[in-house]
Coordinates of C-alpha atoms in Angstrom, one line a residue:
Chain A
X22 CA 121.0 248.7 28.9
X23 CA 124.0 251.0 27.9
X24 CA 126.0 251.6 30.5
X25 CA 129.3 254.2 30.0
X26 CA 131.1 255.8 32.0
X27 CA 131.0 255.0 35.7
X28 CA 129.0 251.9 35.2
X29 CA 129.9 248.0 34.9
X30 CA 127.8 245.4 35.0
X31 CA 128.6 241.7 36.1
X32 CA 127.1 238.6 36.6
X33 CA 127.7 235.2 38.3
X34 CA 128.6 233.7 35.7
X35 CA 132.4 233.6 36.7
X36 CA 131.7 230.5 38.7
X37 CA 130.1 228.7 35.9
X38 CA 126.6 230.1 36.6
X39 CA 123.9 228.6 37.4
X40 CA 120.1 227.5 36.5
X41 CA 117.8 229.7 38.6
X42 CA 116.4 233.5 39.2
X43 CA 118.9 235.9 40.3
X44 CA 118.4 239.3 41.6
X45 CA 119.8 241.9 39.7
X46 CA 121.1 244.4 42.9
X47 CA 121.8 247.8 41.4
X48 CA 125.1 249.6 43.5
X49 CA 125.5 252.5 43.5
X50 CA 128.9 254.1 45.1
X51 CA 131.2 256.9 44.5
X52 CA 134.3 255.1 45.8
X53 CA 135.6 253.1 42.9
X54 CA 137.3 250.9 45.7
X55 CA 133.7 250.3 47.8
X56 CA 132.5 249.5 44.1
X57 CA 134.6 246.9 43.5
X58 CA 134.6 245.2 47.1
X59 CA 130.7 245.4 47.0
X60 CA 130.3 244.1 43.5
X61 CA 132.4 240.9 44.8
X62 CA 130.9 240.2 47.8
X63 CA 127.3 240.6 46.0
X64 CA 129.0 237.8 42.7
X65 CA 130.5 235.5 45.7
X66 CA 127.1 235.5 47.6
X67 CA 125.9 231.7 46.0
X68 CA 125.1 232.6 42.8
X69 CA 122.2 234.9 43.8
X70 CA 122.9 238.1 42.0
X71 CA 123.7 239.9 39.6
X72 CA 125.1 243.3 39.9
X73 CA 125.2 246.5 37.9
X74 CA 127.4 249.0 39.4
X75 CA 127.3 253.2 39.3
X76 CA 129.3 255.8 40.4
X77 CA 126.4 258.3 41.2
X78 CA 122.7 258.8 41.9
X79 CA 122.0 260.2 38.7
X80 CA 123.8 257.3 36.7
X81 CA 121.3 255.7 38.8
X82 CA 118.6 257.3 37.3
X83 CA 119.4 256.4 34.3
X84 CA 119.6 252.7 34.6
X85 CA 116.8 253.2 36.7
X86 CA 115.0 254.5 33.5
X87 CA 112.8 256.4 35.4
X88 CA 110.9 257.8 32.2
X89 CA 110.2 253.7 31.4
X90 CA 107.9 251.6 31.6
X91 CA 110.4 248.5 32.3
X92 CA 113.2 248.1 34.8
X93 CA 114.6 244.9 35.6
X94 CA 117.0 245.9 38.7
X95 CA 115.5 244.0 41.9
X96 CA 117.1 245.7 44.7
X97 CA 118.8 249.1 44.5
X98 CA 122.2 249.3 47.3
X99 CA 123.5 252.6 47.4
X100 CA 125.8 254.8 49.5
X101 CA 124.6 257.7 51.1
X102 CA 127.2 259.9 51.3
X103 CA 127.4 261.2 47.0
X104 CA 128.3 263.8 45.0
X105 CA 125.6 266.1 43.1
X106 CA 122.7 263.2 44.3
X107 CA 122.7 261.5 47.5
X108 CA 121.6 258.3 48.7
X109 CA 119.0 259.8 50.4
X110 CA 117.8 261.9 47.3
X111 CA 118.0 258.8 45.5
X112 CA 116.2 257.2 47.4
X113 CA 113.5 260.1 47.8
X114 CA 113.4 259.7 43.5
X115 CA 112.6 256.0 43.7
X116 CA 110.1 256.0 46.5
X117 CA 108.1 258.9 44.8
X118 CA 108.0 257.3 41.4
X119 CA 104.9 255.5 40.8
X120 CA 106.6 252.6 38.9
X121 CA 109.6 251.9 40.4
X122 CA 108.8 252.7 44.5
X123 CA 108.4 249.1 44.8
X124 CA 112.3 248.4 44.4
X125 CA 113.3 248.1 48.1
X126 CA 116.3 250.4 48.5
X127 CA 119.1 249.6 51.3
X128 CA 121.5 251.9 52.2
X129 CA 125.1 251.7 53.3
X130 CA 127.1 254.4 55.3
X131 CA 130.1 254.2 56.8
X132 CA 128.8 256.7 60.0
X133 CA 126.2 255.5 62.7
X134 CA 124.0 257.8 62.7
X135 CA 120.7 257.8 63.8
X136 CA 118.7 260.8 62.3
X137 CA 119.9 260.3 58.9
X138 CA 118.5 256.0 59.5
X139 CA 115.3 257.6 60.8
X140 CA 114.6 259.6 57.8
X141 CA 115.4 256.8 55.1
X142 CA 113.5 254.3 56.7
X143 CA 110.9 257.0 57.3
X144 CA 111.4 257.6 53.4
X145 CA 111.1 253.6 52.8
X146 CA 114.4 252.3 52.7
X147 CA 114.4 248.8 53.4
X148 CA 117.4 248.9 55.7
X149 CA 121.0 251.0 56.4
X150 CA 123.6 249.1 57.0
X151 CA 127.1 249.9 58.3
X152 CA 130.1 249.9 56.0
X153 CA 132.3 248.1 55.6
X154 CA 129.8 245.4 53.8
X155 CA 130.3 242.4 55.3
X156 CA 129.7 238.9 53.5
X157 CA 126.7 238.2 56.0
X158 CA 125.1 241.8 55.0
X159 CA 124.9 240.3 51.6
X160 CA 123.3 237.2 52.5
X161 CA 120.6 239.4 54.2
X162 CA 119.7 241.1 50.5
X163 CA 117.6 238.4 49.6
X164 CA 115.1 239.2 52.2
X165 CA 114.7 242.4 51.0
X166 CA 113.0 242.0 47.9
X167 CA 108.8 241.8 47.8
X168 CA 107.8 239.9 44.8
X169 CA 104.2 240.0 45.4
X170 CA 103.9 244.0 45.8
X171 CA 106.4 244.3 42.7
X172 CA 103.7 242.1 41.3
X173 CA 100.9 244.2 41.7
X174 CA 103.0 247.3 41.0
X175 CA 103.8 245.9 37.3
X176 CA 100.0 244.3 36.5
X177 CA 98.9 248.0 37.8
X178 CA 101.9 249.5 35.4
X179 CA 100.7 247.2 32.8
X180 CA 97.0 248.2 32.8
X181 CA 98.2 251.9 32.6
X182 CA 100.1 251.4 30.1
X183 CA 97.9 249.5 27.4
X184 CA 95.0 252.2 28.5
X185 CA 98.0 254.4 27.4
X186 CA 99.0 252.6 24.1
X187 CA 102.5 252.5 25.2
X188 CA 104.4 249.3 24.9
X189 CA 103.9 246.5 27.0
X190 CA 106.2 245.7 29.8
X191 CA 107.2 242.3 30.3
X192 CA 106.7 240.0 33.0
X193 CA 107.6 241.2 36.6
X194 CA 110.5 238.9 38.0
X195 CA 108.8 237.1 40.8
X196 CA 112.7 236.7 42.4
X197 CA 111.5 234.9 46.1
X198 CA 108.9 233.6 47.9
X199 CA 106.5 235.6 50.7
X200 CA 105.3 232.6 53.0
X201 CA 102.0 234.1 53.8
X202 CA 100.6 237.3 53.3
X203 CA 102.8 238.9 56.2
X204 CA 105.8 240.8 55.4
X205 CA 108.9 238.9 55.9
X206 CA 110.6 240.4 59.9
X207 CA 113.5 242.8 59.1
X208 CA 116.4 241.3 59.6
X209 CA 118.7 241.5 62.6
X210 CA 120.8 244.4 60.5
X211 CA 117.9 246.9 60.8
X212 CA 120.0 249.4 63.0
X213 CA 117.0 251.8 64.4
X214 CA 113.6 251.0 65.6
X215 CA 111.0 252.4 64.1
X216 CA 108.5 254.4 66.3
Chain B
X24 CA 162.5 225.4 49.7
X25 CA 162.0 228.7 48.0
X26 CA 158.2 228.5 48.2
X27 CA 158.0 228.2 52.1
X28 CA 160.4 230.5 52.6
X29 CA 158.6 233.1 50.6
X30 CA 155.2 231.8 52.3
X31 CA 157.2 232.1 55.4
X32 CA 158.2 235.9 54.8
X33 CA 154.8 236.6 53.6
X34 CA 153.0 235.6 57.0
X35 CA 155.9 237.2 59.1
X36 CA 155.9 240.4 57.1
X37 CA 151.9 240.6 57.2
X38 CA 151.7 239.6 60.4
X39 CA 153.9 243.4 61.5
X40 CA 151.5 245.2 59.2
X41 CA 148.8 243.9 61.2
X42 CA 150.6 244.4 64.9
X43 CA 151.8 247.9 64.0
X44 CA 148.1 248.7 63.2
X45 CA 149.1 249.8 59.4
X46 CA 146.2 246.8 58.6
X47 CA 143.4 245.7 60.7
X48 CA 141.0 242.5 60.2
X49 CA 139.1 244.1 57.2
X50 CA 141.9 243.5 54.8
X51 CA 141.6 239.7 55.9
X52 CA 137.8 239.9 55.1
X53 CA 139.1 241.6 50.9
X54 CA 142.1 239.2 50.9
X55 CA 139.3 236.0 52.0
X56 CA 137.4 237.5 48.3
X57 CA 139.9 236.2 46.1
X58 CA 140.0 233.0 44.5
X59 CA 140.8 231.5 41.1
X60 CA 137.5 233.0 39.6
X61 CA 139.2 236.4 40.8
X62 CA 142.9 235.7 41.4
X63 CA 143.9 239.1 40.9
X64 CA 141.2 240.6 43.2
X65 CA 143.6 242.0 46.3
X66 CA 146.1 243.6 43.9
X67 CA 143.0 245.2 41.8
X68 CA 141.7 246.9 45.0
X69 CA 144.7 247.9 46.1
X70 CA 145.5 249.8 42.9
X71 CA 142.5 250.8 42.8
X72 CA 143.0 252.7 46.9
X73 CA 146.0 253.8 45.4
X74 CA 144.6 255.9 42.7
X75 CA 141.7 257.0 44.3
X76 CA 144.0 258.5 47.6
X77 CA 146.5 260.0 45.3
X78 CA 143.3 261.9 43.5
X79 CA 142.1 262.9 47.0
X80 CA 145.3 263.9 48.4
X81 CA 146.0 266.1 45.4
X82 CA 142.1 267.3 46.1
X83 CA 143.1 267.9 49.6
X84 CA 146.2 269.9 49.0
X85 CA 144.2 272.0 46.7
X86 CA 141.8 272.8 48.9
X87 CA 143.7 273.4 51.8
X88 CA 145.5 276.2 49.5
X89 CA 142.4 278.1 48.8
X90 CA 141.7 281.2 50.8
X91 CA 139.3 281.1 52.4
X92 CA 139.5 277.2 53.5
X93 CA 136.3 275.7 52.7
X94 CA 136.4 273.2 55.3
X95 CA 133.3 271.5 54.0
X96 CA 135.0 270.9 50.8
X97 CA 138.1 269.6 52.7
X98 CA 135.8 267.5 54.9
X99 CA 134.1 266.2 51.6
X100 CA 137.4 264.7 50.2
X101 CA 138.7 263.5 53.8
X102 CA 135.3 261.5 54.6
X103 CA 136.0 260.3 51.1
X104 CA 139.4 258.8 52.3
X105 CA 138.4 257.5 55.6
X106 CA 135.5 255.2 53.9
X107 CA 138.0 253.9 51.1
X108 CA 140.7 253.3 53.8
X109 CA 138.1 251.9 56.0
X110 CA 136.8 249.1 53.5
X111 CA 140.8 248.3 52.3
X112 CA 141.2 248.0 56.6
X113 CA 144.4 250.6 56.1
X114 CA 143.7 251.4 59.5
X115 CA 146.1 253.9 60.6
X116 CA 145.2 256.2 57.3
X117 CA 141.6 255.8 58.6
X118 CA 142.2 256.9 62.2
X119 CA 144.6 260.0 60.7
X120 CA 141.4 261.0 58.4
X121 CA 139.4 260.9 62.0
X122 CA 141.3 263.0 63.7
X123 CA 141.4 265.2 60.2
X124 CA 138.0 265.7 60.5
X125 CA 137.8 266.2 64.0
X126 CA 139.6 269.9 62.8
X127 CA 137.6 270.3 59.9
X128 CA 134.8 270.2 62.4
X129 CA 136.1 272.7 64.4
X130 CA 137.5 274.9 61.4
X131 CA 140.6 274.7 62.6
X132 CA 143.1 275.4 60.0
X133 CA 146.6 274.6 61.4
X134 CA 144.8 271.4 62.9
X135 CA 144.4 270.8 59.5
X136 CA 147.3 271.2 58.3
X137 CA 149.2 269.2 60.8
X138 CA 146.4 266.3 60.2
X139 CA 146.8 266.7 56.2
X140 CA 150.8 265.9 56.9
X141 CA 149.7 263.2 59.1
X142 CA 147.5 261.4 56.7
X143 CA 150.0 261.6 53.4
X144 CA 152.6 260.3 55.9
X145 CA 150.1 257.0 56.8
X146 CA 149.2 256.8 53.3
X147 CA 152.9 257.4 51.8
X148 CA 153.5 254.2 54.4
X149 CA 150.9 251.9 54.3
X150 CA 151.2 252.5 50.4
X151 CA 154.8 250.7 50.5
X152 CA 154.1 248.2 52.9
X153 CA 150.9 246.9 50.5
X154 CA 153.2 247.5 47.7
X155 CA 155.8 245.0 49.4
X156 CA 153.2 242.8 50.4
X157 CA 151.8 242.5 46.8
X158 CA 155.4 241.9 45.5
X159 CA 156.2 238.8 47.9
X160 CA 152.6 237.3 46.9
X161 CA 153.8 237.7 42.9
X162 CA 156.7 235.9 44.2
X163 CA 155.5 233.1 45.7
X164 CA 152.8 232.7 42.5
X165 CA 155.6 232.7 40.3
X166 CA 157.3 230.0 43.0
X167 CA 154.5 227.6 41.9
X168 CA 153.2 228.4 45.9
X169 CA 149.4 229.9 47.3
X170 CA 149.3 232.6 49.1
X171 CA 148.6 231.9 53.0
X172 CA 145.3 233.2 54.1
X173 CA 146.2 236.1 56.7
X174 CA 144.2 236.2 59.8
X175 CA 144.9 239.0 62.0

């Protein structure tokens, strides 16, 4: 994955790193400094990500590979408040693709306000949380991802694709466990109720 | 010794930045980020807040000087400036970019004036003071000391 300008990518491996899966969270932010405080708090977080960092929806996009088959990213964080694309509109682009709606999307904002939490989540965004990021909003992450419907998403993907003769896409990340066939409950940082 | 003095300083100086409201407890939560897998993490995101308010500010200035005032475009860059401040806790630039927006709001253009003076005079400030604080904590480094946690 080629990342240039207005993208870094970083892993855990600072702290030795470690055996294990590890979510890669995609964050995207226009403030260079949110960037950088995000990106730590996400590489301090246990060894449980990895992060690739964007300056814009559309850089998004790209690592997204929205005309591909394959995407590894596991959980895309992103700001709502862009330049050119918003959070919003990037998370509209996800949620309508047919291969990659299944990568839960949170978003961050550093204003309370309700209509604009009303339409992500009525949009599909996992959760909106307030900026500035604290350590425990990071823990939350985990919880966000759905291994079993990115599952189906990719065999589905897969079928399509053979039918296609495209290439094959590799095998889905199954990144943490659903106990049961219920959704895990939003967590306590889910700011509106949904009607 | 030379290191507790310096450690000493450091704490007393922080500890006024924090009273006089220039940082609040969110700088605490970036200073608690750095360790010896990052020990240059405080000093990257503070050059990295200076950079990006001195690109904003020159923004600002710019679009203040247009006629007409596109006060969406000014918001733009303010809102900008109040998140960055916001996650580095430079409190008293945040609050300035508040009340900034509060005229952009309101299309008031002297209101914005006065609050652009206002927030280059918070961020020409809280600029030295990190500046200062950064300098003591090279100090006490190069002392052989840590740098005391700060809690506000």
């Amino acid at each position: 994955m080629g990342l240039e300008d207005g993208g870094s990518a970083a892993g855990a491996g600072e702290g030795g790193g470690g055996e294990g899966e590890r979510f890669r969270v995609l964050v995207v932010d226009d403030s260079p400094v949110d960037r950088k405080i995000v990106e730590r708090l996400l590489l301090r977080s246990g060894n449980l990500f990895e992060v690739i960092a964007v300056d814009g929806g559309k850089k998004a996009i790209e690592v997204l590979g929205l005309n591909y088959a394959d995407c590894s990213v596991d959980l895309i964080l992103t700001d709502y408040c862009m330049p050119e694309m918003n959070g919003y509109e990037l998370l509209k682009a996800v949620k309508e693709h047919k291969l990659r709606k299944s990568i839960p999307v949170v978003l961050m904002s550093s204003e309370n306000n309700p209509q604009r939490m009303t339409r992500c989540q009525a949009m599909g965004a996992e959760d909106f949380i307030l900026k500035p990021l604290k350590a425990v909003d990071v823990q939350q992450l985990r919880h966000y991802t759905r291994p079993a419907a990115a599952a189906a998403v990719a065999m589905e993907a897969e079928s399509a694709a053979k039918a296609d003769g495209k290439r094959k896409l590799p095998p889905m990340k199954v990144v943490g466990e659903n106990k049961g066939s219920e959704r895990q409950p939003r967590p306590r940082l889910a700011r509106v109720a949904v009607s | 010794m030379e290191v507790r003095r310096l450690q000493r300083q450091y704490v007393e100086f922080a500890s006024s930045l924090f009273r006089e409201g220039f940082l609040d407890e969110q700088f605490s939560q970036v200073q608690q980020l750095q360790d010896e897998t990052n020990p240059d993490f405080v000093y990257e995101v503070v050059t990295l807040f200076i950079q990006d308010s001195e690109r904003l500010l020159s923004e600002l200035a710019r679009s203040i000087d247009e006629q007409p005032v596109d006060f969406v475009k000014v918001d733009a860059h303010v809102h900008q400036l109040k998140g960055s401040s916001a996650s580095i806790g430079a409190r008293r630039v945040k609050n300035a970019c508040l009340a900034f927006r509060s005229s952009c709001d309101g299309n008031n253009f002297e209101g914005c004036l006065r609050c652009f003076q206002q927030v280059r005079n918070e961020y020409s400030l809280v600029k030295s003071k990190l500046e200062s604080l950064l300098g003591l904590e090279q100090q006490i480094m190069r002392a052989g000391g840590s740098v005391p946690t700060l809690k506000c």
